[in-house]
Tab-separated table of C-alpha atoms in Angstrom:
chain	number	residue	atom	x	y	z
A	211	UNK	CA	153.382	212.287	122.598
A	212	UNK	CA	150.515	211.801	120.194
A	213	UNK	CA	152.493	212.583	117.044
A	214	UNK	CA	155.363	210.135	117.681
A	215	UNK	CA	152.844	207.353	118.357
A	216	UNK	CA	150.972	208.244	115.185
A	217	UNK	CA	154.130	208.159	113.066
A	218	UNK	CA	155.299	204.943	114.701
A	219	UNK	CA	151.934	203.325	113.894
A	220	UNK	CA	152.114	204.649	110.347
A	221	UNK	CA	155.638	203.241	109.917
A	222	UNK	CA	154.549	199.860	111.272
A	223	UNK	CA	151.584	199.798	108.879
A	224	UNK	CA	153.883	200.672	105.978
A	225	UNK	CA	156.284	197.876	106.853
A	226	UNK	CA	153.368	195.449	107.192
A	227	UNK	CA	152.093	196.422	103.737
A	228	UNK	CA	155.563	195.936	102.278
A	229	UNK	CA	155.752	192.504	103.917
A	230	UNK	CA	152.408	191.449	102.465
A	231	UNK	CA	153.448	192.651	99.022
A	232	UNK	CA	156.759	190.786	99.300
A	233	UNK	CA	154.904	187.547	100.080
A	234	UNK	CA	152.606	188.094	97.106
A	235	UNK	CA	155.579	188.723	94.814
A	236	UNK	CA	157.264	185.560	96.087
A	237	UNK	CA	154.164	183.486	95.360
A	238	UNK	CA	153.833	184.943	91.865
A	239	UNK	CA	157.514	184.254	91.152
A	240	UNK	CA	157.033	180.635	92.201
A	241	UNK	CA	153.964	180.318	89.958
A	242	UNK	CA	155.768	181.965	87.051
A	243	UNK	CA	158.815	179.714	87.392
A	244	UNK	CA	156.561	176.651	87.413
A	245	UNK	CA	154.862	177.887	84.228
A	246	UNK	CA	158.232	178.498	82.573
A	247	UNK	CA	159.360	174.977	83.511
A	248	UNK	CA	156.188	173.445	82.098
A	249	UNK	CA	156.544	175.447	78.897
A	250	UNK	CA	160.174	174.392	78.569
A	251	UNK	CA	159.195	170.729	78.836
A	252	UNK	CA	156.450	171.184	76.243
A	253	UNK	CA	158.882	172.886	73.866
A	254	UNK	CA	161.391	170.050	74.329
A	255	UNK	CA	158.710	167.451	73.562
A	256	UNK	CA	157.615	169.392	70.482
A	257	UNK	CA	161.227	169.615	69.279
A	258	UNK	CA	161.643	165.852	69.683
A	259	UNK	CA	158.428	165.245	67.748
A	260	UNK	CA	159.611	167.585	65.013
A	261	UNK	CA	162.950	165.795	64.760
A	262	UNK	CA	161.210	162.421	64.505
A	263	UNK	CA	158.865	163.735	61.832
A	264	UNK	CA	161.667	165.408	59.862
A	265	UNK	CA	164.073	162.456	59.874
A	266	UNK	CA	162.364	160.526	57.040
A	267	UNK	CA	162.027	163.697	54.983
A	268	UNK	CA	165.695	164.550	55.463
A	269	UNK	CA	166.705	161.045	54.421
A	270	UNK	CA	164.535	161.255	51.340
A	271	UNK	CA	165.892	164.690	50.455
A	272	UNK	CA	169.475	163.446	50.841
A	273	UNK	CA	168.844	160.534	48.484
A	274	UNK	CA	167.204	162.665	45.822
A	275	UNK	CA	169.699	165.533	45.963
A	276	UNK	CA	172.824	163.428	45.446
A	277	UNK	CA	171.490	160.525	43.389
A	278	UNK	CA	171.260	160.189	39.619
A	279	UNK	CA	168.447	161.968	37.868
A	280	UNK	CA	165.754	160.215	35.876
A	281	UNK	CA	167.198	161.339	32.530
A	282	UNK	CA	170.464	159.523	33.323
A	283	UNK	CA	172.689	162.584	33.756
A	284	UNK	CA	174.678	163.156	36.875
A	285	UNK	CA	174.001	166.390	38.749
A	286	UNK	CA	176.864	168.709	39.262
């Protein structure tokens, strides 16, 4: 009767350890998903800032690429 009790206790301890590890994994997944969400928002803000900063440059590049040159000749 001693051995079945020992193995039953060992099985219960193993299941308890697995439960604790599952809770820890769940908490880490929640923390990781929050970090990914924050990073996604930061990337979106940086992309918007880049678009705002690039808009005047793109407009200037479009004017100079298609407009007449200083020597009076048309490009093309």
